[in-house]
Amino acid sequence: MSEFNIEVNFTDGNLTVSQQAVFADAAERWSEIIVEDLPDVGQIDDLLIDASAPFIDGNGGILGQAGPTAIRRFGSSLPYRGVM
């Protein structure tokens, strides 16, 4: 069993229950693939993703975007927080 933990924080009410389930399933699957634990940063155990579905722009525009918002300063320089 993996010790890598991904927590998804839904920051707005725009994602349906089924969309939230897709995020949760993906986080669970990636936690199975990534098996090495990372040092906690504050209360974040490995990775926290803030997920939302804001209106970005009109039809034919951006489908979505994601990226890190905070990176570990010591050791790996891997992100510990991000947005989707």
XYZ file of C-alpha atoms in Angstrom:
84
model
C 0.000 0.000 0.000
C 1.279 3.471 -0.893
C 2.133 6.043 1.712
C 1.758 8.886 -0.822
C -1.352 10.933 -0.074
C -3.221 13.297 -2.387
C -5.995 15.377 -0.859
C -8.440 17.240 -3.096
C -10.033 20.389 -1.698
C -13.119 21.509 -3.652
C -13.027 25.288 -3.381
C -16.268 26.252 -5.096
C -19.682 24.711 -5.659
C -19.317 24.438 -9.424
C -18.251 20.787 -9.657
C -21.012 18.182 -9.693
C -20.906 15.174 -7.394
C -19.849 12.990 -10.333
C -17.067 15.438 -11.289
C -15.841 15.454 -7.696
C -15.841 11.650 -7.791
C -13.589 11.736 -10.876
C -11.095 13.920 -8.985
C -11.231 11.574 -5.993
C -10.760 8.494 -8.179
C -7.801 10.092 -9.957
C -6.190 11.078 -6.651
C -6.628 7.530 -5.372
C -5.125 6.052 -8.539
C -2.098 8.379 -8.492
C -1.596 7.501 -4.825
C -1.304 3.867 -5.924
C 1.213 4.708 -8.668
C 3.397 7.056 -6.588
C 4.568 4.910 -3.709
C 7.172 7.035 -1.919
C 6.071 9.181 0.993
C 7.272 12.788 1.160
C 7.849 14.883 4.273
C 4.753 16.761 5.426
C 4.638 20.517 4.928
C 2.631 21.908 7.818
C -0.597 19.903 7.834
C -0.242 18.822 4.184
C 0.693 15.161 3.845
C 2.351 14.968 0.422
C 0.020 16.926 -1.918
C -3.068 19.143 -1.637
C -4.944 20.084 -4.807
C -7.465 22.929 -4.755
C -10.043 21.969 -7.395
C -12.633 24.322 -8.825
C -14.584 24.970 -12.005
C -14.654 28.729 -12.512
C -15.806 30.291 -15.771
C -12.505 30.877 -17.587
C -13.725 32.233 -20.911
C -16.289 31.681 -23.654
C -17.059 28.857 -26.065
C -14.032 27.317 -27.715
C -11.779 28.759 -25.020
C -9.680 27.130 -22.348
C -10.748 23.628 -21.322
C -8.869 23.802 -18.045
C -5.581 24.582 -16.408
C -3.478 23.246 -13.583
C -0.164 23.815 -11.901
C 1.754 24.035 -8.648
C 1.120 26.878 -6.222
C 3.665 25.932 -3.530
C 6.926 24.012 -3.756
C 9.017 22.357 -1.067
C 12.023 24.550 -0.310
C 14.219 21.816 1.090
C 15.131 18.473 -0.402
C 13.119 17.516 -3.461
C 11.729 20.896 -4.651
C 8.514 19.003 -5.494
C 5.164 20.772 -5.161
C 3.060 20.209 -2.075
C 0.104 22.300 -3.219
C -1.502 22.951 -6.573
C -4.643 24.018 -8.426
C -6.815 22.390 -11.046
